[in-house]
């Protein structure tokens, strides 16, 4: 009887190990597929990641419009535990660390995570994650603040991520993010129907040459309903403004962004 039980136990263990290995195999395949998808349709964040990192360091839309506008919504960061969702090459992670925060940086792009690690070393915990699935490895109520700069519009449906943001935030924790302004994106709508969520295929000159990019446009109501459905309440909103340096370095963009919104900036809190 003892040998039969041992044999049965071995079979169960082998089966469990096989299941575990299969789950890990599927997880790796999913990440590889998603990374290939990201690089294929948004090569700025994969194949051209280093060029992108250099380009946004001091350009008009990122350095002189998006970052100063979002930073005005951030709370005091000293001693705070912060997660940077869609961290890119680490511009925000570096700022958060410099202000005394303990930072976890997450991005779908392996190239971006590599750049963050090269730039900031052990001062941040950085890892690759498909953010359409949220951040399943993070513990409940473990962060004071979540930030997400210009990443939400790459998700067809951000609800799963928003729900995970609520889950990982401490009571009174805040979520601050930026995304394309719905009114700006509407002019690129292939259907002409503002109320649809649609994929946009475009070319941007961020790298100094036309580079293909794909993202999703959605009406303001869809964005707000995703937040509410996830249990997040908006407490502050901004449409941003360019800083004064842009007036000298890029007067055309300064005039455009001073008279029409480009991005939307939201601060939310757990309900």
PDB file of C-alpha atoms in Angstrom:
ATOM      1  CA  UNK A   1       0.000   0.000   0.000  1.00  0.00           C
ATOM      2  CA  UNK A   2       2.850   2.379   0.849  1.00  0.00           C
ATOM      3  CA  UNK A   3       4.476   1.983  -2.561  1.00  0.00           C
ATOM      4  CA  UNK A   4       1.126   2.506  -4.302  1.00  0.00           C
ATOM      5  CA  UNK A   5       0.559   5.721  -2.349  1.00  0.00           C
ATOM      6  CA  UNK A   6       4.061   6.874  -3.190  1.00  0.00           C
ATOM      7  CA  UNK A   7       3.406   6.207  -6.866  1.00  0.00           C
ATOM      8  CA  UNK A   8       0.093   8.029  -6.760  1.00  0.00           C
ATOM      9  CA  UNK A   9       1.710  10.972  -4.977  1.00  0.00           C
ATOM     10  CA  UNK A  10       4.472  11.102  -7.608  1.00  0.00           C
ATOM     11  CA  UNK A  11       1.898  11.204 -10.390  1.00  0.00           C
ATOM     12  CA  UNK A  12       0.061  14.078  -8.684  1.00  0.00           C
ATOM     13  CA  UNK A  13       3.324  16.010  -8.185  1.00  0.00           C
ATOM     14  CA  UNK A  14       4.392  15.453 -11.787  1.00  0.00           C
ATOM     15  CA  UNK A  15       0.982  16.576 -12.984  1.00  0.00           C
ATOM     16  CA  UNK A  16       1.125  19.715 -10.849  1.00  0.00           C
ATOM     17  CA  UNK A  17       4.617  20.477 -12.097  1.00  0.00           C
ATOM     18  CA  UNK A  18       3.473  19.994 -15.693  1.00  0.00           C
ATOM     19  CA  UNK A  19       0.541  22.352 -15.156  1.00  0.00           C
ATOM     20  CA  UNK A  20       2.839  24.944 -13.579  1.00  0.00           C
ATOM     21  CA  UNK A  21       5.324  24.650 -16.436  1.00  0.00           C
ATOM     22  CA  UNK A  22       2.500  24.971 -18.967  1.00  0.00           C
ATOM     23  CA  UNK A  23       1.160  28.088 -17.245  1.00  0.00           C
ATOM     24  CA  UNK A  24       4.639  29.648 -17.217  1.00  0.00           C
ATOM     25  CA  UNK A  25       5.103  28.687 -20.871  1.00  0.00           C
ATOM     26  CA  UNK A  26       1.801  30.367 -21.797  1.00  0.00           C
ATOM     27  CA  UNK A  27       2.771  33.455 -19.786  1.00  0.00           C
ATOM     28  CA  UNK A  28       6.085  33.718 -21.653  1.00  0.00           C
ATOM     29  CA  UNK A  29       4.320  33.260 -24.998  1.00  0.00           C
ATOM     30  CA  UNK A  30       1.840  35.999 -24.094  1.00  0.00           C
ATOM     31  CA  UNK A  31       4.627  38.420 -23.185  1.00  0.00           C
ATOM     32  CA  UNK A  32       6.567  37.608 -26.340  1.00  0.00           C
ATOM     33  CA  UNK A  33       3.458  38.099 -28.464  1.00  0.00           C
ATOM     34  CA  UNK A  34       2.558  41.362 -26.765  1.00  0.00           C
ATOM     35  CA  UNK A  35       6.106  42.658 -27.041  1.00  0.00           C
ATOM     36  CA  UNK A  36       6.146  41.804 -30.738  1.00  0.00           C
ATOM     37  CA  UNK A  37       2.785  43.520 -31.166  1.00  0.00           C
ATOM     38  CA  UNK A  38       4.066  46.613 -29.394  1.00  0.00           C
ATOM     39  CA  UNK A  39       7.258  46.797 -31.433  1.00  0.00           C
ATOM     40  CA  UNK A  40       5.479  46.054 -34.718  1.00  0.00           C
ATOM     41  CA  UNK A  41       2.936  48.836 -34.469  1.00  0.00           C
ATOM     42  CA  UNK A  42       4.749  51.275 -32.170  1.00  0.00           C
ATOM     43  CA  UNK A  43       8.433  50.914 -33.094  1.00  0.00           C
ATOM     44  CA  UNK A  44       9.336  54.091 -31.185  1.00  0.00           C
ATOM     45  CA  UNK A  45       8.960  52.132 -27.959  1.00  0.00           C
ATOM     46  CA  UNK A  46      10.785  49.017 -29.128  1.00  0.00           C
ATOM     47  CA  UNK A  47      13.125  49.121 -32.106  1.00  0.00           C
ATOM     48  CA  UNK A  48      13.773  52.868 -31.757  1.00  0.00           C
ATOM     49  CA  UNK A  49      13.597  53.082 -27.962  1.00  0.00           C
ATOM     50  CA  UNK A  50      16.979  54.778 -27.519  1.00  0.00           C
ATOM     51  CA  UNK A  51      16.152  57.416 -30.140  1.00  0.00           C
ATOM     52  CA  UNK A  52      12.809  58.017 -28.455  1.00  0.00           C
ATOM     53  CA  UNK A  53      14.453  58.418 -25.045  1.00  0.00           C
ATOM     54  CA  UNK A  54      16.819  61.038 -26.442  1.00  0.00           C
ATOM     55  CA  UNK A  55      14.037  62.822 -28.349  1.00  0.00           C
ATOM     56  CA  UNK A  56      11.669  63.337 -25.405  1.00  0.00           C
ATOM     57  CA  UNK A  57      14.341  64.536 -23.001  1.00  0.00           C
ATOM     58  CA  UNK A  58      13.888  68.148 -24.067  1.00  0.00           C
ATOM     59  CA  UNK A  59      11.207  68.274 -26.765  1.00  0.00           C
ATOM     60  CA  UNK A  60       8.124  70.460 -26.862  1.00  0.00           C
ATOM     61  CA  UNK A  61       5.205  68.117 -26.193  1.00  0.00           C
ATOM     62  CA  UNK A  62       6.831  65.887 -23.569  1.00  0.00           C
ATOM     63  CA  UNK A  63       9.381  68.062 -21.766  1.00  0.00           C
ATOM     64  CA  UNK A  64       7.695  71.451 -22.017  1.00  0.00           C
ATOM     65  CA  UNK A  65       4.010  70.568 -21.990  1.00  0.00           C
ATOM     66  CA  UNK A  66       3.154  67.102 -20.643  1.00  0.00           C
ATOM     67  CA  UNK A  67       5.663  66.719 -17.815  1.00  0.00           C
ATOM     68  CA  UNK A  68       5.247  70.167 -16.233  1.00  0.00           C
ATOM     69  CA  UNK A  69       1.450  69.906 -16.522  1.00  0.00           C
ATOM     70  CA  UNK A  70       1.262  66.480 -14.883  1.00  0.00           C
ATOM     71  CA  UNK A  71       3.793  67.361 -12.189  1.00  0.00           C
ATOM     72  CA  UNK A  72       1.555  70.171 -10.955  1.00  0.00           C
ATOM     73  CA  UNK A  73      -0.973  67.480  -9.932  1.00  0.00           C
ATOM     74  CA  UNK A  74       1.506  65.384  -7.951  1.00  0.00           C
ATOM     75  CA  UNK A  75       1.439  65.442  -4.130  1.00  0.00           C
ATOM     76  CA  UNK A  76       4.513  65.704  -1.922  1.00  0.00           C
ATOM     77  CA  UNK A  77       6.616  62.661  -2.828  1.00  0.00           C
ATOM     78  CA  UNK A  78       9.000  62.404   0.118  1.00  0.00           C
ATOM     79  CA  UNK A  79       8.788  58.930   1.628  1.00  0.00           C
ATOM     80  CA  UNK A  80       5.954  57.870  -0.681  1.00  0.00           C
ATOM     81  CA  UNK A  81       5.757  54.505  -2.422  1.00  0.00           C
ATOM     82  CA  UNK A  82       4.970  55.165  -6.096  1.00  0.00           C
ATOM     83  CA  UNK A  83       4.282  52.967  -9.125  1.00  0.00           C
ATOM     84  CA  UNK A  84       4.997  54.400 -12.589  1.00  0.00           C
ATOM     85  CA  UNK A  85       2.710  52.658 -15.106  1.00  0.00           C
ATOM     86  CA  UNK A  86       4.023  52.941 -18.654  1.00  0.00           C
ATOM     87  CA  UNK A  87       7.333  54.295 -17.398  1.00  0.00           C
ATOM     88  CA  UNK A  88       8.963  54.604 -20.830  1.00  0.00           C
ATOM     89  CA  UNK A  89      12.687  55.410 -20.632  1.00  0.00           C
ATOM     90  CA  UNK A  90      12.421  56.621 -17.042  1.00  0.00           C
ATOM     91  CA  UNK A  91      11.977  60.403 -17.125  1.00  0.00           C
ATOM     92  CA  UNK A  92       9.271  60.266 -14.469  1.00  0.00           C
ATOM     93  CA  UNK A  93      10.954  57.530 -12.469  1.00  0.00           C
ATOM     94  CA  UNK A  94      14.087  59.700 -12.216  1.00  0.00           C
ATOM     95  CA  UNK A  95      12.014  62.689 -11.074  1.00  0.00           C
ATOM     96  CA  UNK A  96      10.097  60.640  -8.508  1.00  0.00           C
ATOM     97  CA  UNK A  97      13.318  59.216  -7.043  1.00  0.00           C
ATOM     98  CA  UNK A  98      14.874  62.681  -6.896  1.00  0.00           C
ATOM     99  CA  UNK A  99      11.908  63.835  -4.797  1.00  0.00           C
ATOM    100  CA  UNK A 100      12.365  61.091  -2.210  1.00  0.00           C
ATOM    101  CA  UNK A 101       9.926  58.449  -3.470  1.00  0.00           C
ATOM    102  CA  UNK A 102      10.438  54.687  -3.550  1.00  0.00           C
ATOM    103  CA  UNK A 103       9.633  53.798  -7.147  1.00  0.00           C
ATOM    104  CA  UNK A 104       8.416  50.751  -9.053  1.00  0.00           C
ATOM    105  CA  UNK A 105       8.570  51.283 -12.829  1.00  0.00           C
ATOM    106  CA  UNK A 106       6.498  49.119 -15.174  1.00  0.00           C
ATOM    107  CA  UNK A 107       6.299  49.056 -18.971  1.00  0.00           C
ATOM    108  CA  UNK A 108       5.210  46.672 -21.717  1.00  0.00           C
ATOM    109  CA  UNK A 109       8.426  47.320 -23.628  1.00  0.00           C
ATOM    110  CA  UNK A 110      11.508  45.321 -22.666  1.00  0.00           C
ATOM    111  CA  UNK A 111      13.656  47.969 -24.348  1.00  0.00           C
ATOM    112  CA  UNK A 112      12.188  50.701 -22.155  1.00  0.00           C
ATOM    113  CA  UNK A 113      12.742  48.661 -18.995  1.00  0.00           C
ATOM    114  CA  UNK A 114      16.360  48.115 -20.057  1.00  0.00           C
ATOM    115  CA  UNK A 115      16.817  51.879 -20.465  1.00  0.00           C
ATOM    116  CA  UNK A 116      15.335  52.526 -17.016  1.00  0.00           C
ATOM    117  CA  UNK A 117      17.689  49.988 -15.458  1.00  0.00           C
ATOM    118  CA  UNK A 118      20.684  51.492 -17.250  1.00  0.00           C
ATOM    119  CA  UNK A 119      19.680  54.981 -16.150  1.00  0.00           C
ATOM    120  CA  UNK A 120      18.620  54.367 -12.560  1.00  0.00           C
ATOM    121  CA  UNK A 121      20.122  51.013 -11.584  1.00  0.00           C
ATOM    122  CA  UNK A 122      19.002  49.699  -8.212  1.00  0.00           C
ATOM    123  CA  UNK A 123      17.330  52.964  -7.215  1.00  0.00           C
ATOM    124  CA  UNK A 124      14.093  51.673  -8.796  1.00  0.00           C
ATOM    125  CA  UNK A 125      12.417  48.293  -9.171  1.00  0.00           C
ATOM    126  CA  UNK A 126      11.659  48.004 -12.908  1.00  0.00           C
ATOM    127  CA  UNK A 127       9.996  45.162 -14.780  1.00  0.00           C
ATOM    128  CA  UNK A 128       8.105  44.354 -17.974  1.00  0.00           C
ATOM    129  CA  UNK A 129       4.356  43.782 -17.800  1.00  0.00           C
ATOM    130  CA  UNK A 130       1.453  43.764 -20.247  1.00  0.00           C
ATOM    131  CA  UNK A 131      -0.596  46.529 -18.640  1.00  0.00           C
ATOM    132  CA  UNK A 132      -3.799  45.420 -20.365  1.00  0.00           C
ATOM    133  CA  UNK A 133      -3.696  42.732 -17.651  1.00  0.00           C
ATOM    134  CA  UNK A 134      -3.068  45.218 -14.840  1.00  0.00           C
ATOM    135  CA  UNK A 135      -0.241  44.596 -12.366  1.00  0.00           C
ATOM    136  CA  UNK A 136      -1.081  41.187 -10.881  1.00  0.00           C
ATOM    137  CA  UNK A 137       2.266  40.832  -9.082  1.00  0.00           C
ATOM    138  CA  UNK A 138       1.682  43.886  -6.890  1.00  0.00           C
ATOM    139  CA  UNK A 139       0.148  43.502  -3.437  1.00  0.00           C
ATOM    140  CA  UNK A 140      -3.138  45.055  -2.330  1.00  0.00           C
ATOM    141  CA  UNK A 141      -2.956  48.522  -0.742  1.00  0.00           C
ATOM    142  CA  UNK A 142       0.793  48.784  -1.236  1.00  0.00           C
ATOM    143  CA  UNK A 143       1.246  52.174  -2.973  1.00  0.00           C
ATOM    144  CA  UNK A 144       0.582  55.766  -1.979  1.00  0.00           C
ATOM    145  CA  UNK A 145       0.532  56.991  -5.572  1.00  0.00           C
ATOM    146  CA  UNK A 146       0.216  55.607  -9.106  1.00  0.00           C
ATOM    147  CA  UNK A 147       1.243  57.703 -12.101  1.00  0.00           C
ATOM    148  CA  UNK A 148       0.737  56.917 -15.773  1.00  0.00           C
ATOM    149  CA  UNK A 149       2.085  59.442 -18.284  1.00  0.00           C
ATOM    150  CA  UNK A 150       0.665  59.204 -21.816  1.00  0.00           C
ATOM    151  CA  UNK A 151       0.026  55.469 -21.762  1.00  0.00           C
ATOM    152  CA  UNK A 152      -3.738  54.950 -21.313  1.00  0.00           C
ATOM    153  CA  UNK A 153      -4.512  55.638 -24.987  1.00  0.00           C
ATOM    154  CA  UNK A 154      -2.541  52.527 -25.982  1.00  0.00           C
ATOM    155  CA  UNK A 155      -5.099  50.351 -24.176  1.00  0.00           C
ATOM    156  CA  UNK A 156      -8.306  49.503 -25.996  1.00  0.00           C
ATOM    157  CA  UNK A 157     -10.040  49.075 -22.642  1.00  0.00           C
ATOM    158  CA  UNK A 158      -8.266  50.496 -19.569  1.00  0.00           C
ATOM    159  CA  UNK A 159     -10.825  49.160 -17.061  1.00  0.00           C
ATOM    160  CA  UNK A 160      -8.729  46.161 -15.958  1.00  0.00           C
ATOM    161  CA  UNK A 161      -5.760  48.411 -15.281  1.00  0.00           C
ATOM    162  CA  UNK A 162      -7.911  50.969 -13.448  1.00  0.00           C
ATOM    163  CA  UNK A 163      -9.332  48.220 -11.221  1.00  0.00           C
ATOM    164  CA  UNK A 164      -5.837  47.069 -10.368  1.00  0.00           C
ATOM    165  CA  UNK A 165      -4.803  50.643  -9.634  1.00  0.00           C
ATOM    166  CA  UNK A 166      -7.619  50.837  -7.101  1.00  0.00           C
ATOM    167  CA  UNK A 167      -6.579  47.479  -5.638  1.00  0.00           C
ATOM    168  CA  UNK A 168      -2.919  48.406  -5.113  1.00  0.00           C
ATOM    169  CA  UNK A 169      -3.517  51.913  -3.768  1.00  0.00           C
ATOM    170  CA  UNK A 170      -3.646  52.516  -0.041  1.00  0.00           C
ATOM    171  CA  UNK A 171      -6.732  54.219   1.405  1.00  0.00           C
ATOM    172  CA  UNK A 172      -6.594  57.870   0.293  1.00  0.00           C
ATOM    173  CA  UNK A 173      -4.028  56.866  -2.342  1.00  0.00           C
ATOM    174  CA  UNK A 174      -4.036  58.854  -5.586  1.00  0.00           C
ATOM    175  CA  UNK A 175      -3.805  58.044  -9.291  1.00  0.00           C
ATOM    176  CA  UNK A 176      -2.439  60.789 -11.560  1.00  0.00           C
ATOM    177  CA  UNK A 177      -2.285  60.259 -15.299  1.00  0.00           C
ATOM    178  CA  UNK A 178      -2.210  61.980 -18.658  1.00  0.00           C
ATOM    179  CA  UNK A 179      -3.698  60.874 -21.957  1.00  0.00           C
ATOM    180  CA  UNK A 180      -4.639  62.275 -25.334  1.00  0.00           C
ATOM    181  CA  UNK A 181      -7.398  64.841 -25.128  1.00  0.00           C
ATOM    182  CA  UNK A 182     -10.587  63.346 -26.637  1.00  0.00           C
ATOM    183  CA  UNK A 183     -11.286  66.501 -28.617  1.00  0.00           C
ATOM    184  CA  UNK A 184      -7.797  66.486 -30.125  1.00  0.00           C
ATOM    185  CA  UNK A 185      -8.070  62.846 -31.193  1.00  0.00           C
ATOM    186  CA  UNK A 186     -11.552  63.250 -32.636  1.00  0.00           C
ATOM    187  CA  UNK A 187     -10.212  64.934 -35.784  1.00  0.00           C
ATOM    188  CA  UNK A 188      -8.419  61.654 -36.605  1.00  0.00           C
ATOM    189  CA  UNK A 189     -11.551  59.512 -36.202  1.00  0.00           C
ATOM    190  CA  UNK A 190     -11.915  57.161 -39.200  1.00  0.00           C
ATOM    191  CA  UNK A 191     -15.687  56.988 -38.669  1.00  0.00           C
ATOM    192  CA  UNK A 192     -16.450  60.578 -37.743  1.00  0.00           C
ATOM    193  CA  UNK A 193     -18.400  59.252 -34.747  1.00  0.00           C
ATOM    194  CA  UNK A 194     -17.075  60.885 -31.574  1.00  0.00           C
ATOM    195  CA  UNK A 195     -18.790  58.340 -29.324  1.00  0.00           C
ATOM    196  CA  UNK A 196     -16.917  55.294 -30.646  1.00  0.00           C
ATOM    197  CA  UNK A 197     -13.685  53.869 -29.269  1.00  0.00           C
ATOM    198  CA  UNK A 198     -11.475  53.442 -32.324  1.00  0.00           C
ATOM    199  CA  UNK A 199      -7.945  52.479 -33.250  1.00  0.00           C
ATOM    200  CA  UNK A 200      -5.990  55.264 -34.915  1.00  0.00           C
ATOM    201  CA  UNK A 201      -3.072  54.607 -37.254  1.00  0.00           C
ATOM    202  CA  UNK A 202      -0.887  57.693 -37.581  1.00  0.00           C
ATOM    203  CA  UNK A 203       2.641  58.906 -38.182  1.00  0.00           C
ATOM    204  CA  UNK A 204       4.466  61.135 -35.694  1.00  0.00           C
ATOM    205  CA  UNK A 205       7.670  63.120 -36.165  1.00  0.00           C
ATOM    206  CA  UNK A 206       8.914  62.629 -32.601  1.00  0.00           C
ATOM    207  CA  UNK A 207      12.138  61.047 -33.909  1.00  0.00           C
ATOM    208  CA  UNK A 208      12.662  63.716 -36.568  1.00  0.00           C
ATOM    209  CA  UNK A 209      11.106  61.522 -39.277  1.00  0.00           C
ATOM    210  CA  UNK A 210       7.632  60.038 -39.815  1.00  0.00           C
ATOM    211  CA  UNK A 211       7.243  56.968 -37.593  1.00  0.00           C
ATOM    212  CA  UNK A 212       4.182  54.735 -37.500  1.00  0.00           C
ATOM    213  CA  UNK A 213       2.143  54.699 -34.309  1.00  0.00           C
ATOM    214  CA  UNK A 214      -1.141  53.107 -33.300  1.00  0.00           C
ATOM    215  CA  UNK A 215      -3.354  54.055 -30.372  1.00  0.00           C
ATOM    216  CA  UNK A 216      -7.006  54.240 -29.356  1.00  0.00           C
ATOM    217  CA  UNK A 217      -9.240  57.265 -29.230  1.00  0.00           C
ATOM    218  CA  UNK A 218     -12.317  57.279 -27.023  1.00  0.00           C
ATOM    219  CA  UNK A 219     -14.961  59.774 -25.917  1.00  0.00           C
ATOM    220  CA  UNK A 220     -14.544  61.505 -22.575  1.00  0.00           C
ATOM    221  CA  UNK A 221     -17.569  59.625 -21.221  1.00  0.00           C
ATOM    222  CA  UNK A 222     -15.931  56.239 -21.921  1.00  0.00           C
ATOM    223  CA  UNK A 223     -12.780  57.278 -20.060  1.00  0.00           C
ATOM    224  CA  UNK A 224     -14.711  58.606 -17.083  1.00  0.00           C
ATOM    225  CA  UNK A 225     -17.020  55.579 -16.918  1.00  0.00           C
ATOM    226  CA  UNK A 226     -14.011  53.239 -16.884  1.00  0.00           C
ATOM    227  CA  UNK A 227     -12.656  55.145 -13.892  1.00  0.00           C
ATOM    228  CA  UNK A 228     -15.989  55.105 -12.053  1.00  0.00           C
ATOM    229  CA  UNK A 229     -16.556  51.409 -12.810  1.00  0.00           C
ATOM    230  CA  UNK A 230     -13.144  50.672 -11.293  1.00  0.00           C
ATOM    231  CA  UNK A 231     -14.017  52.557  -8.095  1.00  0.00           C
ATOM    232  CA  UNK A 232     -11.887  55.642  -8.776  1.00  0.00           C
ATOM    233  CA  UNK A 233     -13.175  59.170  -8.308  1.00  0.00           C
ATOM    234  CA  UNK A 234     -11.746  62.152 -10.196  1.00  0.00           C
ATOM    235  CA  UNK A 235     -10.784  64.950  -7.799  1.00  0.00           C
ATOM    236  CA  UNK A 236      -8.889  67.277 -10.135  1.00  0.00           C
ATOM    237  CA  UNK A 237      -8.595  67.804 -13.886  1.00  0.00           C
ATOM    238  CA  UNK A 238      -6.350  69.926 -16.078  1.00  0.00           C
ATOM    239  CA  UNK A 239      -5.992  70.424 -19.817  1.00  0.00           C
ATOM    240  CA  UNK A 240      -2.406  71.499 -19.353  1.00  0.00           C
ATOM    241  CA  UNK A 241      -0.428  74.478 -20.539  1.00  0.00           C
ATOM    242  CA  UNK A 242       2.986  74.778 -22.181  1.00  0.00           C
ATOM    243  CA  UNK A 243       5.798  76.226 -20.118  1.00  0.00           C
ATOM    244  CA  UNK A 244       7.419  79.535 -20.971  1.00  0.00           C
ATOM    245  CA  UNK A 245      10.545  77.915 -22.393  1.00  0.00           C
ATOM    246  CA  UNK A 246       8.479  76.589 -25.291  1.00  0.00           C
ATOM    247  CA  UNK A 247       7.486  80.131 -26.223  1.00  0.00           C
ATOM    248  CA  UNK A 248      11.108  80.726 -27.171  1.00  0.00           C
ATOM    249  CA  UNK A 249      12.098  77.282 -28.468  1.00  0.00           C
ATOM    250  CA  UNK A 250       8.908  76.401 -30.403  1.00  0.00           C
ATOM    251  CA  UNK A 251       6.562  79.391 -30.713  1.00  0.00           C
ATOM    252  CA  UNK A 252       4.250  77.613 -33.182  1.00  0.00           C
ATOM    253  CA  UNK A 253       3.544  74.722 -30.792  1.00  0.00           C
ATOM    254  CA  UNK A 254       3.330  77.157 -27.883  1.00  0.00           C
ATOM    255  CA  UNK A 255       0.603  79.110 -29.666  1.00  0.00           C
ATOM    256  CA  UNK A 256      -1.270  75.929 -30.602  1.00  0.00           C
ATOM    257  CA  UNK A 257      -1.208  74.464 -27.096  1.00  0.00           C
ATOM    258  CA  UNK A 258      -2.074  77.809 -25.511  1.00  0.00           C
ATOM    259  CA  UNK A 259      -5.301  78.003 -27.507  1.00  0.00           C
ATOM    260  CA  UNK A 260      -6.360  74.336 -27.931  1.00  0.00           C
ATOM    261  CA  UNK A 261      -5.872  71.337 -25.633  1.00  0.00           C
ATOM    262  CA  UNK A 262      -3.514  68.527 -26.563  1.00  0.00           C
ATOM    263  CA  UNK A 263      -3.589  66.252 -23.524  1.00  0.00           C
ATOM    264  CA  UNK A 264      -5.885  65.634 -20.571  1.00  0.00           C
ATOM    265  CA  UNK A 265      -4.533  65.405 -17.000  1.00  0.00           C
ATOM    266  CA  UNK A 266      -6.530  63.715 -14.234  1.00  0.00           C
ATOM    267  CA  UNK A 267      -6.025  63.149 -10.526  1.00  0.00           C
ATOM    268  CA  UNK A 268      -8.188  60.410  -9.009  1.00  0.00           C
ATOM    269  CA  UNK A 269      -8.699  58.898  -5.586  1.00  0.00           C
ATOM    270  CA  UNK A 270     -10.070  55.587  -4.402  1.00  0.00           C
ATOM    271  CA  UNK A 271     -13.805  55.857  -3.684  1.00  0.00           C
TER     272      UNK A 271
END
